[in-house]
mmCIF file with all atom_site columns, C-alpha atoms in Angstrom:
data_model
loop_
_atom_site.group_PDB
_atom_site.id
_atom_site.type_symbol
_atom_site.label_atom_id
_atom_site.label_alt_id
_atom_site.label_comp_id
_atom_site.label_asym_id
_atom_site.label_entity_id
_atom_site.label_seq_id
_atom_site.pdbx_PDB_ins_code
_atom_site.Cartn_x
_atom_site.Cartn_y
_atom_site.Cartn_z
_atom_site.occupancy
_atom_site.B_iso_or_equiv
_atom_site.pdbx_formal_charge
_atom_site.auth_seq_id
_atom_site.auth_comp_id
_atom_site.auth_asym_id
_atom_site.auth_atom_id
_atom_site.pdbx_PDB_model_num
ATOM 1   C CA . UNK A 1 1   ? 0.047   -0.038 -0.135 1.00 0.00 ? 15  UNK A CA 1
ATOM 2   C CA . UNK A 1 2   ? 1.460   3.359  -0.919 1.00 0.00 ? 16  UNK A CA 1
ATOM 3   C CA . UNK A 1 3   ? 1.204   6.414  0.925  1.00 0.00 ? 17  UNK A CA 1
ATOM 4   C CA . UNK A 1 4   ? -1.389  7.954  -1.066 1.00 0.00 ? 18  UNK A CA 1
ATOM 5   C CA . UNK A 1 5   ? -3.650  4.980  -0.775 1.00 0.00 ? 19  UNK A CA 1
ATOM 6   C CA . UNK A 1 6   ? -3.337  5.098  2.974  1.00 0.00 ? 20  UNK A CA 1
ATOM 7   C CA . UNK A 1 7   ? -4.246  8.943  2.781  1.00 0.00 ? 21  UNK A CA 1
ATOM 8   C CA . UNK A 1 8   ? -7.118  8.045  0.522  1.00 0.00 ? 22  UNK A CA 1
ATOM 9   C CA . UNK A 1 9   ? -8.315  5.171  2.810  1.00 0.00 ? 23  UNK A CA 1
ATOM 10  C CA . UNK A 1 10  ? -8.026  7.495  5.898  1.00 0.00 ? 24  UNK A CA 1
ATOM 11  C CA . UNK A 1 11  ? -9.959  10.261 4.284  1.00 0.00 ? 25  UNK A CA 1
ATOM 12  C CA . UNK A 1 12  ? -12.808 7.788  3.266  1.00 0.00 ? 26  UNK A CA 1
ATOM 13  C CA . UNK A 1 13  ? -13.013 6.240  6.779  1.00 0.00 ? 27  UNK A CA 1
ATOM 14  C CA . UNK A 1 14  ? -13.305 9.904  8.066  1.00 0.00 ? 28  UNK A CA 1
ATOM 15  C CA . UNK A 1 15  ? -15.853 10.780 5.719  1.00 0.00 ? 29  UNK A CA 1
ATOM 16  C CA . UNK A 1 16  ? -17.911 7.606  6.803  1.00 0.00 ? 30  UNK A CA 1
ATOM 17  C CA . UNK A 1 17  ? -17.512 8.202  10.268 1.00 0.00 ? 31  UNK A CA 1
ATOM 18  C CA . UNK A 1 18  ? -18.814 11.821 9.905  1.00 0.00 ? 32  UNK A CA 1
ATOM 19  C CA . UNK A 1 19  ? -21.793 10.427 7.823  1.00 0.00 ? 33  UNK A CA 1
ATOM 20  C CA . UNK A 1 20  ? -22.657 7.844  10.499 1.00 0.00 ? 34  UNK A CA 1
ATOM 21  C CA . UNK A 1 21  ? -22.701 10.671 13.081 1.00 0.00 ? 35  UNK A CA 1
ATOM 22  C CA . UNK A 1 22  ? -25.553 12.214 11.325 1.00 0.00 ? 36  UNK A CA 1
ATOM 23  C CA . UNK A 1 23  ? -27.637 9.104  11.776 1.00 0.00 ? 37  UNK A CA 1
ATOM 24  C CA . UNK A 1 24  ? -27.386 9.168  15.506 1.00 0.00 ? 38  UNK A CA 1
ATOM 25  C CA . UNK A 1 25  ? -30.387 10.398 17.240 1.00 0.00 ? 39  UNK A CA 1
ATOM 26  C CA . UNK A 1 26  ? -30.280 13.801 18.998 1.00 0.00 ? 40  UNK A CA 1
ATOM 27  C CA . UNK A 1 27  ? -31.648 12.150 22.337 1.00 0.00 ? 41  UNK A CA 1
ATOM 28  C CA . UNK A 1 28  ? -28.492 10.061 22.510 1.00 0.00 ? 42  UNK A CA 1
ATOM 29  C CA . UNK A 1 29  ? -26.032 13.000 22.009 1.00 0.00 ? 43  UNK A CA 1
ATOM 30  C CA . UNK A 1 30  ? -27.871 15.202 24.498 1.00 0.00 ? 44  UNK A CA 1
ATOM 31  C CA . UNK A 1 31  ? -27.488 12.727 27.250 1.00 0.00 ? 45  UNK A CA 1
ATOM 32  C CA . UNK A 1 32  ? -25.247 13.783 30.099 1.00 0.00 ? 46  UNK A CA 1
ATOM 33  C CA . UNK A 1 33  ? -22.914 10.988 29.707 1.00 0.00 ? 47  UNK A CA 1
ATOM 34  C CA . UNK A 1 34  ? -21.985 11.551 26.018 1.00 0.00 ? 48  UNK A CA 1
ATOM 35  C CA . UNK A 1 35  ? -21.709 15.404 26.658 1.00 0.00 ? 49  UNK A CA 1
ATOM 36  C CA . UNK A 1 36  ? -19.255 14.749 29.381 1.00 0.00 ? 50  UNK A CA 1
ATOM 37  C CA . UNK A 1 37  ? -17.135 12.264 27.567 1.00 0.00 ? 51  UNK A CA 1
ATOM 38  C CA . UNK A 1 38  ? -16.848 14.715 24.658 1.00 0.00 ? 52  UNK A CA 1
ATOM 39  C CA . UNK A 1 39  ? -15.755 17.455 26.991 1.00 0.00 ? 53  UNK A CA 1
ATOM 40  C CA . UNK A 1 40  ? -13.083 15.149 28.719 1.00 0.00 ? 54  UNK A CA 1
ATOM 41  C CA . UNK A 1 41  ? -12.031 13.837 25.271 1.00 0.00 ? 55  UNK A CA 1
ATOM 42  C CA . UNK A 1 42  ? -11.228 17.377 24.153 1.00 0.00 ? 56  UNK A CA 1
ATOM 43  C CA . UNK A 1 43  ? -8.862  18.043 27.052 1.00 0.00 ? 57  UNK A CA 1
ATOM 44  C CA . UNK A 1 44  ? -7.148  14.728 26.413 1.00 0.00 ? 58  UNK A CA 1
ATOM 45  C CA . UNK A 1 45  ? -6.436  15.285 22.830 1.00 0.00 ? 59  UNK A CA 1
ATOM 46  C CA . UNK A 1 46  ? -5.159  18.763 23.616 1.00 0.00 ? 60  UNK A CA 1
ATOM 47  C CA . UNK A 1 47  ? -3.006  17.485 26.443 1.00 0.00 ? 61  UNK A CA 1
ATOM 48  C CA . UNK A 1 48  ? -1.737  14.461 24.266 1.00 0.00 ? 62  UNK A CA 1
ATOM 49  C CA . UNK A 1 49  ? -0.757  17.192 21.456 1.00 0.00 ? 63  UNK A CA 1
ATOM 50  C CA . UNK A 1 50  ? 1.218   19.170 23.943 1.00 0.00 ? 64  UNK A CA 1
ATOM 51  C CA . UNK A 1 51  ? 2.949   16.214 25.087 1.00 0.00 ? 65  UNK A CA 1
ATOM 52  C CA . UNK A 1 52  ? 3.871   14.995 21.612 1.00 0.00 ? 66  UNK A CA 1
ATOM 53  C CA . UNK A 1 53  ? 4.939   18.354 20.549 1.00 0.00 ? 67  UNK A CA 1
ATOM 54  C CA . UNK A 1 54  ? 7.081   19.069 23.652 1.00 0.00 ? 68  UNK A CA 1
ATOM 55  C CA . UNK A 1 55  ? 8.691   15.449 24.048 1.00 0.00 ? 69  UNK A CA 1
ATOM 56  C CA . UNK A 1 56  ? 9.151   14.169 20.457 1.00 0.00 ? 70  UNK A CA 1
ATOM 57  C CA . UNK A 1 57  ? 11.751  14.744 17.978 1.00 0.00 ? 71  UNK A CA 1
ATOM 58  C CA . UNK A 1 58  ? 11.232  12.465 14.997 1.00 0.00 ? 72  UNK A CA 1
ATOM 59  C CA . UNK A 1 59  ? 10.658  8.740  16.320 1.00 0.00 ? 73  UNK A CA 1
ATOM 60  C CA . UNK A 1 60  ? 12.431  9.502  19.794 1.00 0.00 ? 74  UNK A CA 1
ATOM 61  C CA . UNK A 1 61  ? 11.636  11.202 23.050 1.00 0.00 ? 75  UNK A CA 1
ATOM 62  C CA . UNK A 1 62  ? 13.772  14.210 23.815 1.00 0.00 ? 76  UNK A CA 1
ATOM 63  C CA . UNK A 1 63  ? 14.029  16.160 26.930 1.00 0.00 ? 77  UNK A CA 1
ATOM 64  C CA . UNK A 1 64  ? 15.364  19.403 26.189 1.00 0.00 ? 78  UNK A CA 1
ATOM 65  C CA . UNK A 1 65  ? 14.496  23.207 26.848 1.00 0.00 ? 79  UNK A CA 1
ATOM 66  C CA . UNK A 1 66  ? 10.749  22.699 25.832 1.00 0.00 ? 80  UNK A CA 1
ATOM 67  C CA . UNK A 1 67  ? 10.090  20.656 28.845 1.00 0.00 ? 81  UNK A CA 1
ATOM 68  C CA . UNK A 1 68  ? 10.841  23.247 31.573 1.00 0.00 ? 82  UNK A CA 1
ATOM 69  C CA . UNK A 1 69  ? 9.251   25.980 29.260 1.00 0.00 ? 83  UNK A CA 1
ATOM 70  C CA . UNK A 1 70  ? 5.960   23.877 29.135 1.00 0.00 ? 84  UNK A CA 1
ATOM 71  C CA . UNK A 1 71  ? 6.302   23.363 32.993 1.00 0.00 ? 85  UNK A CA 1
ATOM 72  C CA . UNK A 1 72  ? 6.673   27.172 33.616 1.00 0.00 ? 86  UNK A CA 1
ATOM 73  C CA . UNK A 1 73  ? 3.720   27.810 31.193 1.00 0.00 ? 87  UNK A CA 1
ATOM 74  C CA . UNK A 1 74  ? 1.488   25.283 33.158 1.00 0.00 ? 88  UNK A CA 1
ATOM 75  C CA . UNK A 1 75  ? 2.525   26.802 36.439 1.00 0.00 ? 89  UNK A CA 1
ATOM 76  C CA . UNK A 1 76  ? 1.587   30.514 35.164 1.00 0.00 ? 90  UNK A CA 1
ATOM 77  C CA . UNK A 1 77  ? -1.606  29.177 33.691 1.00 0.00 ? 91  UNK A CA 1
ATOM 78  C CA . UNK A 1 78  ? -2.525  27.638 37.038 1.00 0.00 ? 92  UNK A CA 1
ATOM 79  C CA . UNK A 1 79  ? -1.787  30.984 38.529 1.00 0.00 ? 93  UNK A CA 1
ATOM 80  C CA . UNK A 1 80  ? -4.288  32.528 36.210 1.00 0.00 ? 94  UNK A CA 1
ATOM 81  C CA . UNK A 1 81  ? -1.710  34.868 34.421 1.00 0.00 ? 95  UNK A CA 1
ATOM 82  C CA . UNK A 1 82  ? -2.570  36.333 31.217 1.00 0.00 ? 96  UNK A CA 1
ATOM 83  C CA . UNK A 1 83  ? -1.773  34.455 27.985 1.00 0.00 ? 97  UNK A CA 1
ATOM 84  C CA . UNK A 1 84  ? 0.780   36.845 26.738 1.00 0.00 ? 98  UNK A CA 1
ATOM 85  C CA . UNK A 1 85  ? 2.868   36.726 29.865 1.00 0.00 ? 99  UNK A CA 1
ATOM 86  C CA . UNK A 1 86  ? 2.749   32.698 29.926 1.00 0.00 ? 100 UNK A CA 1
ATOM 87  C CA . UNK A 1 87  ? 3.987   32.655 26.202 1.00 0.00 ? 101 UNK A CA 1
ATOM 88  C CA . UNK A 1 88  ? 6.629   35.284 26.958 1.00 0.00 ? 102 UNK A CA 1
ATOM 89  C CA . UNK A 1 89  ? 7.927   33.443 30.063 1.00 0.00 ? 103 UNK A CA 1
ATOM 90  C CA . UNK A 1 90  ? 7.954   30.182 28.592 1.00 0.00 ? 104 UNK A CA 1
ATOM 91  C CA . UNK A 1 91  ? 9.915   31.541 25.634 1.00 0.00 ? 105 UNK A CA 1
ATOM 92  C CA . UNK A 1 92  ? 12.188  33.145 27.840 1.00 0.00 ? 106 UNK A CA 1
ATOM 93  C CA . UNK A 1 93  ? 12.871  30.029 29.844 1.00 0.00 ? 107 UNK A CA 1
ATOM 94  C CA . UNK A 1 94  ? 13.625  28.208 26.917 1.00 0.00 ? 108 UNK A CA 1
ATOM 95  C CA . UNK A 1 95  ? 15.763  30.901 25.338 1.00 0.00 ? 109 UNK A CA 1
ATOM 96  C CA . UNK A 1 96  ? 17.899  31.285 28.565 1.00 0.00 ? 110 UNK A CA 1
ATOM 97  C CA . UNK A 1 97  ? 18.404  27.397 29.004 1.00 0.00 ? 111 UNK A CA 1
ATOM 98  C CA . UNK A 1 98  ? 19.460  27.069 25.368 1.00 0.00 ? 112 UNK A CA 1
ATOM 99  C CA . UNK A 1 99  ? 21.820  30.045 25.642 1.00 0.00 ? 113 UNK A CA 1
ATOM 100 C CA . UNK A 1 100 ? 23.413  28.596 28.786 1.00 0.00 ? 114 UNK A CA 1
ATOM 101 C CA . UNK A 1 101 ? 23.683  25.215 27.106 1.00 0.00 ? 115 UNK A CA 1
ATOM 102 C CA . UNK A 1 102 ? 21.779  23.447 30.071 1.00 0.00 ? 116 UNK A CA 1
ATOM 103 C CA . UNK A 1 103 ? 19.365  22.098 27.681 1.00 0.00 ? 117 UNK A CA 1
ATOM 104 C CA . UNK A 1 104 ? 19.707  22.234 23.763 1.00 0.00 ? 118 UNK A CA 1
#
């Protein structure tokens, strides 16, 4: 199977899944349990995306300046700082660690 065949197969599967979603009755989707699962699934997917982007370099796990930067950002978000302050502080931490050669 070539890469393009896999991409086309994945696109068809996604389209079929979306089409099946329209057949689900609204009473099922409006129940409390599916709504809660959908909310938690969004958070889990975002957390997984952050973890992959922070720890992955190709096919290997790399702990570099991104990890402390994400930890600083998480701490500042927990303290309810503004988003601009969070981004600036995380970038500053990563830049300083790379400047001093602590984490490349």
